[in-house]
Amino acid sequence: EKVDQIEKLAVCFCAAFFSVLLLYLVNFLVAHFTYGFGDCGRQLQSVYEFNGSSLKISVFQYFCFFLAAKLLVYCVFAAIVCFAAAISDTSAKLFGILAAVIGVEAVLYDTISSASYLCLLKHINLVSFLYTKTLFARYLNLNFFGIPVNAIPVFVCSALFLLAFFSVSSVTAFSRCSAVFAGRKALPRIKLFPVRTVSVFLHECYKILFGGKALYILAAFAAITAFSYKPMKENFASADEMYYKQY
């Protein structure tokens, strides 16, 4: 049973990878063909919204870090969903748990000030993790029990901890569930493969990505984004902004 749950968890991580690949690859392509990236070897601070960043990285390196951070966040969400599913015996309970978790996290993120002594609850937060861009766009230290700690290592350590914790918890919870499977039977034929398979991983991949239409929905969303996007019109608030852009 633990092996089955590990394979199901791996499928969720694969789904997270495909989500990041399809959604953000389309955004990158649209941005490239609409505006262009310019010299990707230039410093990140040359981009107007990142002039407050303290990172000594190039624009290309930022793209890589941004996608890696997004994938990490998506995997954390996938692990939480797997854990909630393992401890839920009905779909209503599953959706209730997820709605409660996201609701509490959103309230903490919106109501706690960055200057508050509870700022860790604001920044070590699932909703805060979704705003990946702000992590790299500005210099931010968090008050970690009186010690200033940069937000980036805090994000990485906390996200990895949550990923490991909920992954292990989901496998443990699933192995303790009341359902007992007597032996492993050959799963139904998967049309994409020429032979029968007993691999839970392949079966779950097919069930979620194709049977559940997840891959089709992501592909449709990516296509709509690509064909319906209209370029933004630049509006400069001051002459300084215009000169900075020209520079």
CSV table of N, CA and C in Angstrom, one decimal, residues 41-192:
chain,number,residue,atom,x,y,z
A,41,GLY,N,21.4,38.1,-20.6
A,41,GLY,CA,22.6,38.0,-19.7
A,41,GLY,C,22.8,39.3,-18.9
A,42,ARG,N,21.9,40.3,-19.0
A,42,ARG,CA,22.1,41.5,-18.2
A,42,ARG,C,21.6,41.3,-16.8
A,43,GLN,N,22.0,42.2,-15.9
A,43,GLN,CA,21.6,42.0,-14.5
A,43,GLN,C,20.1,42.2,-14.3
A,44,LEU,N,19.6,41.5,-13.4
A,44,LEU,CA,18.1,41.5,-13.1
A,44,LEU,C,17.6,42.9,-12.8
A,45,GLN,N,18.5,43.7,-12.1
A,45,GLN,CA,18.0,45.0,-11.7
A,45,GLN,C,17.8,45.9,-12.9
A,46,SER,N,18.2,45.5,-14.1
A,46,SER,CA,17.9,46.4,-15.3
A,46,SER,C,16.4,46.3,-15.6
A,47,VAL,N,15.6,45.4,-15.1
A,47,VAL,CA,14.2,45.3,-15.3
A,47,VAL,C,13.6,46.2,-14.2
A,48,TYR,N,12.7,47.1,-14.6
A,48,TYR,CA,12.2,48.1,-13.8
A,48,TYR,C,11.6,47.6,-12.5
A,49,GLU,N,10.8,46.6,-12.5
A,49,GLU,CA,10.1,46.1,-11.3
A,49,GLU,C,11.1,45.3,-10.4
A,50,PHE,N,12.3,45.1,-10.8
A,50,PHE,CA,13.2,44.3,-10.0
A,50,PHE,C,14.4,45.2,-9.6
A,51,ASN,N,14.3,46.5,-9.7
A,51,ASN,CA,15.4,47.3,-9.4
A,51,ASN,C,15.7,47.4,-7.9
A,52,GLY,N,14.8,46.8,-7.1
A,52,GLY,CA,15.0,46.7,-5.6
A,52,GLY,C,15.5,45.4,-5.2
A,53,SER,N,15.8,44.5,-6.1
A,53,SER,CA,16.4,43.2,-5.8
A,53,SER,C,17.8,43.3,-5.4
A,54,SER,N,18.2,42.4,-4.4
A,54,SER,CA,19.6,42.4,-4.0
A,54,SER,C,20.4,41.2,-4.6
A,55,LEU,N,19.7,40.5,-5.5
A,55,LEU,CA,20.3,39.3,-6.0
A,55,LEU,C,21.3,39.6,-7.2
A,56,LYS,N,22.4,39.0,-7.2
A,56,LYS,CA,23.4,39.2,-8.3
A,56,LYS,C,23.2,38.1,-9.3
A,57,ILE,N,22.1,38.2,-10.0
A,57,ILE,CA,21.8,37.2,-11.0
A,57,ILE,C,21.4,37.9,-12.3
A,58,SER,N,21.4,37.1,-13.4
A,58,SER,CA,21.0,37.7,-14.7
A,58,SER,C,19.5,37.4,-14.9
A,59,VAL,N,19.0,38.0,-16.0
A,59,VAL,CA,17.6,37.8,-16.3
A,59,VAL,C,17.3,36.3,-16.6
A,60,PHE,N,18.2,35.6,-17.3
A,60,PHE,CA,18.1,34.2,-17.6
A,60,PHE,C,18.1,33.4,-16.3
A,61,GLN,N,19.0,33.7,-15.4
A,61,GLN,CA,19.0,33.0,-14.1
A,61,GLN,C,17.7,33.2,-13.3
A,62,TYR,N,17.2,34.4,-13.4
A,62,TYR,CA,15.9,34.6,-12.7
A,62,TYR,C,14.8,33.7,-13.3
A,63,PHE,N,14.8,33.6,-14.6
A,63,PHE,CA,13.8,32.7,-15.3
A,63,PHE,C,13.9,31.3,-14.7
A,64,CYS,N,15.1,30.8,-14.6
A,64,CYS,CA,15.3,29.4,-14.1
A,64,CYS,C,14.9,29.3,-12.6
A,65,PHE,N,15.3,30.3,-11.8
A,65,PHE,CA,14.9,30.3,-10.4
A,65,PHE,C,13.4,30.4,-10.2
A,66,PHE,N,12.8,31.3,-11.0
A,66,PHE,CA,11.3,31.5,-10.9
A,66,PHE,C,10.6,30.2,-11.2
A,67,LEU,N,11.0,29.5,-12.3
A,67,LEU,CA,10.3,28.2,-12.7
A,67,LEU,C,10.6,27.1,-11.6
A,68,ALA,N,11.8,27.1,-11.1
A,68,ALA,CA,12.1,26.1,-10.0
A,68,ALA,C,11.3,26.4,-8.8
A,69,ALA,N,11.1,27.7,-8.4
A,69,ALA,CA,10.3,28.0,-7.2
A,69,ALA,C,8.8,27.7,-7.5
A,70,LYS,N,8.3,27.9,-8.7
A,70,LYS,CA,6.9,27.6,-9.0
A,70,LYS,C,6.7,26.1,-8.9
A,71,LEU,N,7.6,25.3,-9.4
A,71,LEU,CA,7.5,23.9,-9.4
A,71,LEU,C,7.5,23.4,-7.9
A,72,LEU,N,8.4,23.9,-7.1
A,72,LEU,CA,8.4,23.6,-5.7
A,72,LEU,C,7.1,23.9,-5.0
A,73,VAL,N,6.5,25.0,-5.3
A,73,VAL,CA,5.2,25.4,-4.7
A,73,VAL,C,4.1,24.5,-5.1
A,74,TYR,N,4.1,24.2,-6.4
A,74,TYR,CA,3.1,23.3,-7.0
A,74,TYR,C,3.2,21.9,-6.4
A,75,CYS,N,4.4,21.4,-6.1
A,75,CYS,CA,4.6,20.1,-5.5
A,75,CYS,C,4.1,20.1,-4.1
A,76,VAL,N,4.3,21.2,-3.4
A,76,VAL,CA,3.8,21.3,-2.0
A,76,VAL,C,2.3,21.2,-2.0
A,77,PHE,N,1.7,21.9,-2.9
A,77,PHE,CA,0.2,21.9,-3.0
A,77,PHE,C,-0.2,20.4,-3.3
A,78,ALA,N,0.5,19.8,-4.2
A,78,ALA,CA,0.2,18.4,-4.6
A,78,ALA,C,0.3,17.5,-3.4
A,79,ALA,N,1.3,17.7,-2.6
A,79,ALA,CA,1.5,16.8,-1.4
A,79,ALA,C,0.4,17.1,-0.4
A,80,ILE,N,-0.1,18.3,-0.3
A,80,ILE,CA,-1.1,18.6,0.7
A,80,ILE,C,-2.4,18.0,0.2
A,81,VAL,N,-2.7,18.1,-1.1
A,81,VAL,CA,-3.9,17.4,-1.7
A,81,VAL,C,-3.9,15.9,-1.4
A,82,CYS,N,-2.7,15.3,-1.6
A,82,CYS,CA,-2.6,13.9,-1.4
A,82,CYS,C,-2.9,13.5,0.1
A,83,PHE,N,-2.3,14.3,1.0
A,83,PHE,CA,-2.6,14.1,2.4
A,83,PHE,C,-4.0,14.2,2.8
A,84,ALA,N,-4.7,15.3,2.2
A,84,ALA,CA,-6.1,15.5,2.5
A,84,ALA,C,-6.9,14.4,2.0
A,85,ALA,N,-6.5,13.9,0.8
A,85,ALA,CA,-7.3,12.7,0.2
A,85,ALA,C,-7.1,11.5,1.0
A,86,ALA,N,-5.9,11.3,1.6
A,86,ALA,CA,-5.6,10.0,2.3
A,86,ALA,C,-6.4,10.0,3.6
A,87,ILE,N,-6.7,11.2,4.2
A,87,ILE,CA,-7.4,11.2,5.5
A,87,ILE,C,-8.9,11.4,5.3
A,88,SER,N,-9.4,11.5,4.0
A,88,SER,CA,-10.8,11.8,3.8
A,88,SER,C,-11.5,10.6,3.2
A,89,ASP,N,-12.7,10.3,3.7
A,89,ASP,CA,-13.4,9.1,3.2
A,89,ASP,C,-14.5,9.6,2.2
A,90,THR,N,-14.7,10.9,2.1
A,90,THR,CA,-15.7,11.4,1.1
A,90,THR,C,-15.1,12.6,0.4
A,91,SER,N,-15.6,12.9,-0.8
A,91,SER,CA,-15.2,14.0,-1.6
A,91,SER,C,-15.5,15.3,-0.9
A,92,ALA,N,-16.7,15.4,-0.2
A,92,ALA,CA,-17.1,16.6,0.5
A,92,ALA,C,-16.1,16.9,1.6
A,93,LYS,N,-15.6,15.9,2.3
A,93,LYS,CA,-14.6,16.1,3.4
A,93,LYS,C,-13.3,16.6,2.8
A,94,LEU,N,-12.9,16.0,1.7
A,94,LEU,CA,-11.7,16.4,1.0
A,94,LEU,C,-11.7,17.9,0.6
A,95,PHE,N,-12.8,18.3,-0.1
A,95,PHE,CA,-12.9,19.7,-0.5
A,95,PHE,C,-13.1,20.6,0.7
A,96,GLY,N,-13.7,20.2,1.8
A,96,GLY,CA,-13.9,21.0,3.0
A,96,GLY,C,-12.5,21.3,3.6
A,97,ILE,N,-11.7,20.2,3.7
A,97,ILE,CA,-10.3,20.4,4.3
A,97,ILE,C,-9.5,21.4,3.5
A,98,LEU,N,-9.5,21.2,2.2
A,98,LEU,CA,-8.7,22.1,1.3
A,98,LEU,C,-9.2,23.5,1.3
A,99,ALA,N,-10.5,23.7,1.3
A,99,ALA,CA,-11.1,25.0,1.4
A,99,ALA,C,-10.7,25.7,2.7
A,100,ALA,N,-10.8,24.9,3.8
A,100,ALA,CA,-10.4,25.5,5.1
A,100,ALA,C,-9.0,25.9,5.2
A,101,VAL,N,-8.1,25.0,4.7
A,101,VAL,CA,-6.7,25.3,4.7
A,101,VAL,C,-6.4,26.6,3.9
A,102,ILE,N,-6.9,26.6,2.7
A,102,ILE,CA,-6.6,27.8,1.8
A,102,ILE,C,-7.2,29.1,2.4
A,103,GLY,N,-8.4,28.9,3.0
A,103,GLY,CA,-9.1,30.1,3.6
A,103,GLY,C,-8.3,30.6,4.8
A,104,VAL,N,-7.8,29.8,5.7
A,104,VAL,CA,-7.1,30.2,6.8
A,104,VAL,C,-5.8,30.9,6.4
A,105,GLU,N,-5.1,30.3,5.4
A,105,GLU,CA,-3.8,30.8,4.9
A,105,GLU,C,-4.1,32.2,4.2
A,106,ALA,N,-5.2,32.4,3.5
A,106,ALA,CA,-5.5,33.6,2.9
A,106,ALA,C,-5.7,34.7,3.9
A,107,VAL,N,-6.5,34.4,4.9
A,107,VAL,CA,-6.8,35.3,6.0
A,107,VAL,C,-5.5,35.8,6.7
A,108,LEU,N,-4.6,34.8,7.0
A,108,LEU,CA,-3.4,35.2,7.7
A,108,LEU,C,-2.5,36.1,6.8
A,109,TYR,N,-2.5,35.8,5.5
A,109,TYR,CA,-1.7,36.6,4.6
A,109,TYR,C,-2.2,38.0,4.4
A,110,ASP,N,-3.5,38.2,4.4
A,110,ASP,CA,-4.1,39.5,4.1
A,110,ASP,C,-4.2,40.3,5.4
A,111,THR,N,-4.3,39.7,6.6
A,111,THR,CA,-4.5,40.5,7.8
A,111,THR,C,-3.2,40.8,8.6
A,112,ILE,N,-2.2,40.0,8.4
A,112,ILE,CA,-1.0,40.2,9.2
A,112,ILE,C,0.0,41.2,8.5
A,113,SER,N,0.4,42.2,9.2
A,113,SER,CA,1.3,43.2,8.6
A,113,SER,C,2.8,42.6,8.6
A,114,SER,N,3.5,43.1,7.6
A,114,SER,CA,4.9,42.6,7.5
A,114,SER,C,5.8,43.1,8.6
A,115,ALA,N,5.3,44.1,9.3
A,115,ALA,CA,6.1,44.6,10.5
A,115,ALA,C,5.6,44.0,11.8
A,116,SER,N,4.6,43.1,11.7
A,116,SER,CA,4.1,42.4,12.9
A,116,SER,C,5.1,41.3,13.4
A,117,TYR,N,5.0,41.1,14.7
A,117,TYR,CA,5.8,40.0,15.3
A,117,TYR,C,5.3,38.6,14.8
A,118,LEU,N,4.1,38.6,14.1
A,118,LEU,CA,3.6,37.4,13.5
A,118,LEU,C,3.9,37.3,12.0
A,119,CYS,N,4.9,38.1,11.5
A,119,CYS,CA,5.1,38.1,10.1
A,119,CYS,C,5.5,36.8,9.5
A,120,LEU,N,6.1,35.9,10.3
A,120,LEU,CA,6.4,34.6,9.8
A,120,LEU,C,5.2,33.8,9.3
A,121,LEU,N,4.0,34.0,10.0
A,121,LEU,CA,2.8,33.4,9.5
A,121,LEU,C,2.3,34.0,8.2
A,122,LYS,N,2.7,35.2,7.9
A,122,LYS,CA,2.3,35.9,6.7
A,122,LYS,C,3.2,35.4,5.5
A,123,HIS,N,4.5,35.2,5.8
A,123,HIS,CA,5.4,34.9,4.7
A,123,HIS,C,5.7,33.4,4.6
A,124,ILE,N,5.6,32.6,5.7
A,124,ILE,CA,5.7,31.2,5.5
A,124,ILE,C,4.2,30.7,5.4
A,125,ASN,N,3.7,30.9,4.2
A,125,ASN,CA,2.3,30.8,4.0
A,125,ASN,C,2.0,30.3,2.5
A,126,LEU,N,1.1,29.5,2.3
A,126,LEU,CA,0.8,28.9,1.0
A,126,LEU,C,0.4,30.0,0.0
A,127,VAL,N,-0.3,31.0,0.5
A,127,VAL,CA,-0.7,32.1,-0.4
A,127,VAL,C,0.5,32.9,-0.8
A,128,SER,N,1.3,33.2,0.2
A,128,SER,CA,2.5,34.0,0.0
A,128,SER,C,3.4,33.2,-1.0
A,129,PHE,N,3.5,31.9,-0.9
A,129,PHE,CA,4.4,31.1,-1.8
A,129,PHE,C,3.9,31.3,-3.3
A,130,LEU,N,2.7,31.5,-3.5
A,130,LEU,CA,2.2,31.7,-4.9
A,130,LEU,C,2.7,33.0,-5.5
A,131,TYR,N,3.0,34.0,-4.7
A,131,TYR,CA,3.5,35.2,-5.3
A,131,TYR,C,5.0,35.1,-5.4
A,132,THR,N,5.5,34.2,-6.3
A,132,THR,CA,6.9,33.9,-6.4
A,132,THR,C,7.7,35.1,-6.9
A,133,LYS,N,7.1,35.9,-7.7
A,133,LYS,CA,7.9,37.0,-8.3
A,133,LYS,C,8.4,38.0,-7.2
A,134,THR,N,7.5,38.3,-6.2
A,134,THR,CA,7.9,39.2,-5.2
A,134,THR,C,9.1,38.7,-4.3
A,135,LEU,N,9.3,37.4,-4.3
A,135,LEU,CA,10.4,36.9,-3.6
A,135,LEU,C,11.7,37.3,-4.2
A,136,PHE,N,11.8,37.5,-5.5
A,136,PHE,CA,13.0,37.9,-6.2
A,136,PHE,C,13.0,39.4,-6.5
A,137,ALA,N,11.9,40.1,-6.4
A,137,ALA,CA,11.8,41.4,-6.9
A,137,ALA,C,12.3,42.5,-5.8
A,138,ARG,N,12.3,42.1,-4.6
A,138,ARG,CA,12.7,43.0,-3.5
A,138,ARG,C,13.5,42.3,-2.5
A,139,TYR,N,14.3,43.2,-1.7
A,139,TYR,CA,15.1,42.7,-0.6
A,139,TYR,C,14.2,42.7,0.6
A,140,LEU,N,14.1,41.5,1.3
A,140,LEU,CA,13.2,41.4,2.4
A,140,LEU,C,13.9,40.5,3.5
A,141,ASN,N,14.0,41.0,4.7
A,141,ASN,CA,14.4,40.2,5.8
A,141,ASN,C,13.2,39.9,6.7
A,142,LEU,N,13.2,38.7,7.3
A,142,LEU,CA,12.1,38.4,8.2
A,142,LEU,C,12.6,38.3,9.7
A,143,ASN,N,11.8,38.7,10.6
A,143,ASN,CA,12.2,38.7,12.0
A,143,ASN,C,12.0,37.3,12.6
A,144,PHE,N,13.1,36.5,12.5
A,144,PHE,CA,13.0,35.2,13.0
A,144,PHE,C,13.5,35.1,14.4
A,145,PHE,N,12.6,35.3,15.4
A,145,PHE,CA,12.9,35.3,16.8
A,145,PHE,C,14.0,36.3,17.1
A,146,GLY,N,13.9,37.5,16.6
A,146,GLY,CA,14.8,38.6,16.9
A,146,GLY,C,16.0,38.6,15.9
A,147,ILE,N,16.1,37.6,15.0
A,147,ILE,CA,17.3,37.6,14.1
A,147,ILE,C,16.8,37.8,12.7
A,148,PRO,N,17.3,38.8,12.0
A,148,PRO,CA,16.9,39.1,10.6
A,148,PRO,C,17.4,38.0,9.7
A,149,VAL,N,16.5,37.3,9.0
A,149,VAL,CA,16.8,36.3,8.1
A,149,VAL,C,16.2,36.6,6.7
A,150,ASN,N,17.0,36.5,5.6
A,150,ASN,CA,16.5,36.8,4.3
A,150,ASN,C,15.3,35.9,3.9
A,151,ALA,N,14.4,36.4,3.2
A,151,ALA,CA,13.1,35.7,2.9
A,151,ALA,C,13.4,34.5,2.0
A,152,ILE,N,14.4,34.6,1.1
A,152,ILE,CA,14.6,33.5,0.1
A,152,ILE,C,14.9,32.2,0.8
A,153,PRO,N,16.0,32.1,1.6
A,153,PRO,CA,16.3,30.8,2.3
A,153,PRO,C,15.2,30.4,3.2
A,154,VAL,N,14.4,31.3,3.8
A,154,VAL,CA,13.2,30.9,4.6
A,154,VAL,C,12.2,30.2,3.7
A,155,PHE,N,12.0,30.8,2.6
A,155,PHE,CA,11.0,30.2,1.6
A,155,PHE,C,11.5,28.8,1.2
A,156,VAL,N,12.7,28.6,0.8
A,156,VAL,CA,13.2,27.3,0.3
A,156,VAL,C,13.1,26.3,1.4
A,157,CYS,N,13.6,26.6,2.6
A,157,CYS,CA,13.6,25.6,3.7
A,157,CYS,C,12.2,25.3,4.2
A,158,SER,N,11.3,26.3,4.3
A,158,SER,CA,10.0,26.0,4.7
A,158,SER,C,9.2,25.2,3.7
A,159,ALA,N,9.4,25.5,2.4
A,159,ALA,CA,8.7,24.8,1.3
A,159,ALA,C,9.2,23.3,1.2
A,160,LEU,N,10.5,23.1,1.4
A,160,LEU,CA,11.0,21.7,1.4
A,160,LEU,C,10.5,21.0,2.6
A,161,PHE,N,10.5,21.6,3.7
A,161,PHE,CA,10.0,21.0,4.9
A,161,PHE,C,8.5,20.6,4.7
A,162,LEU,N,7.7,21.5,4.2
A,162,LEU,CA,6.3,21.1,4.0
A,162,LEU,C,6.1,20.0,3.0
A,163,LEU,N,6.9,20.1,1.9
A,163,LEU,CA,6.9,19.0,0.9
A,163,LEU,C,7.2,17.6,1.5
A,164,ALA,N,8.3,17.6,2.3
A,164,ALA,CA,8.7,16.3,2.9
A,164,ALA,C,7.6,15.9,4.0
A,165,PHE,N,7.1,16.8,4.8
A,165,PHE,CA,6.2,16.5,5.8
A,165,PHE,C,4.9,15.9,5.3
A,166,PHE,N,4.3,16.6,4.3
A,166,PHE,CA,3.0,16.1,3.8
A,166,PHE,C,3.2,14.9,2.9
A,167,SER,N,4.3,14.8,2.3
A,167,SER,CA,4.5,13.5,1.5
A,167,SER,C,4.6,12.3,2.4
A,168,VAL,N,5.4,12.4,3.4
A,168,VAL,CA,5.5,11.3,4.4
A,168,VAL,C,4.2,11.0,5.1
A,169,SER,N,3.5,12.1,5.4
A,169,SER,CA,2.2,12.0,6.2
A,169,SER,C,1.2,11.3,5.3
A,170,SER,N,1.1,11.7,4.0
A,170,SER,CA,0.1,11.1,3.1
A,170,SER,C,0.4,9.6,2.9
A,171,VAL,N,1.7,9.2,2.8
A,171,VAL,CA,2.0,7.8,2.7
A,171,VAL,C,1.6,7.0,3.9
A,172,THR,N,1.9,7.6,5.1
A,172,THR,CA,1.6,7.0,6.4
A,172,THR,C,0.1,6.9,6.6
A,173,ALA,N,-0.6,8.0,6.3
A,173,ALA,CA,-2.1,7.9,6.5
A,173,ALA,C,-2.7,6.9,5.6
A,174,PHE,N,-2.3,6.8,4.3
A,174,PHE,CA,-2.9,5.9,3.4
A,174,PHE,C,-2.6,4.5,3.8
A,175,SER,N,-1.4,4.2,4.3
A,175,SER,CA,-1.1,2.8,4.7
A,175,SER,C,-1.9,2.4,6.0
A,176,ARG,N,-2.5,3.3,6.7
A,176,ARG,CA,-3.3,3.0,7.9
A,176,ARG,C,-4.8,3.0,7.6
A,177,CYS,N,-5.2,3.3,6.4
A,177,CYS,CA,-6.6,3.4,6.1
A,177,CYS,C,-7.2,2.0,6.2
A,178,SER,N,-8.5,1.9,6.4
A,178,SER,CA,-9.2,0.7,6.7
A,178,SER,C,-9.3,-0.3,5.4
A,179,ALA,N,-9.1,0.3,4.3
A,179,ALA,CA,-9.3,-0.5,3.1
A,179,ALA,C,-8.0,-1.4,2.9
A,180,VAL,N,-8.3,-2.7,2.7
A,180,VAL,CA,-7.2,-3.6,2.6
A,180,VAL,C,-7.4,-4.3,1.2
A,181,PHE,N,-6.3,-4.3,0.4
A,181,PHE,CA,-6.4,-4.8,-0.9
A,181,PHE,C,-5.8,-6.2,-0.9
A,182,ALA,N,-6.5,-7.2,-1.3
A,182,ALA,CA,-6.0,-8.6,-1.3
A,182,ALA,C,-5.3,-8.9,-2.7
A,183,GLY,N,-4.0,-8.7,-2.6
A,183,GLY,CA,-3.2,-9.0,-3.8
A,183,GLY,C,-3.3,-7.8,-4.8
A,184,ARG,N,-2.5,-7.9,-5.8
A,184,ARG,CA,-2.4,-6.9,-6.9
A,184,ARG,C,-2.9,-7.5,-8.1
A,185,LYS,N,-3.9,-7.0,-8.8
A,185,LYS,CA,-4.4,-7.5,-10.0
A,185,LYS,C,-4.0,-6.6,-11.2
A,186,ALA,N,-3.9,-7.2,-12.3
A,186,ALA,CA,-3.6,-6.5,-13.5
A,186,ALA,C,-4.6,-5.4,-13.7
A,187,LEU,N,-4.1,-4.2,-14.0
A,187,LEU,CA,-5.1,-3.1,-14.2
A,187,LEU,C,-5.6,-3.1,-15.6
A,188,PRO,N,-6.7,-2.4,-15.9
A,188,PRO,CA,-7.2,-2.4,-17.2
A,188,PRO,C,-6.2,-1.9,-18.3
A,189,ARG,N,-6.4,-2.4,-19.5
A,189,ARG,CA,-5.5,-2.0,-20.6
A,189,ARG,C,-5.5,-0.5,-20.7
A,190,ILE,N,-4.3,0.1,-20.8
A,190,ILE,CA,-4.2,1.5,-21.1
A,190,ILE,C,-3.9,1.7,-22.5
A,191,LYS,N,-4.7,2.4,-23.2
A,191,LYS,CA,-4.7,2.5,-24.7
A,191,LYS,C,-3.4,3.0,-25.2
A,192,LEU,N,-2.7,3.9,-24.4
A,192,LEU,CA,-1.5,4.5,-24.9
A,192,LEU,C,-0.3,3.5,-24.9
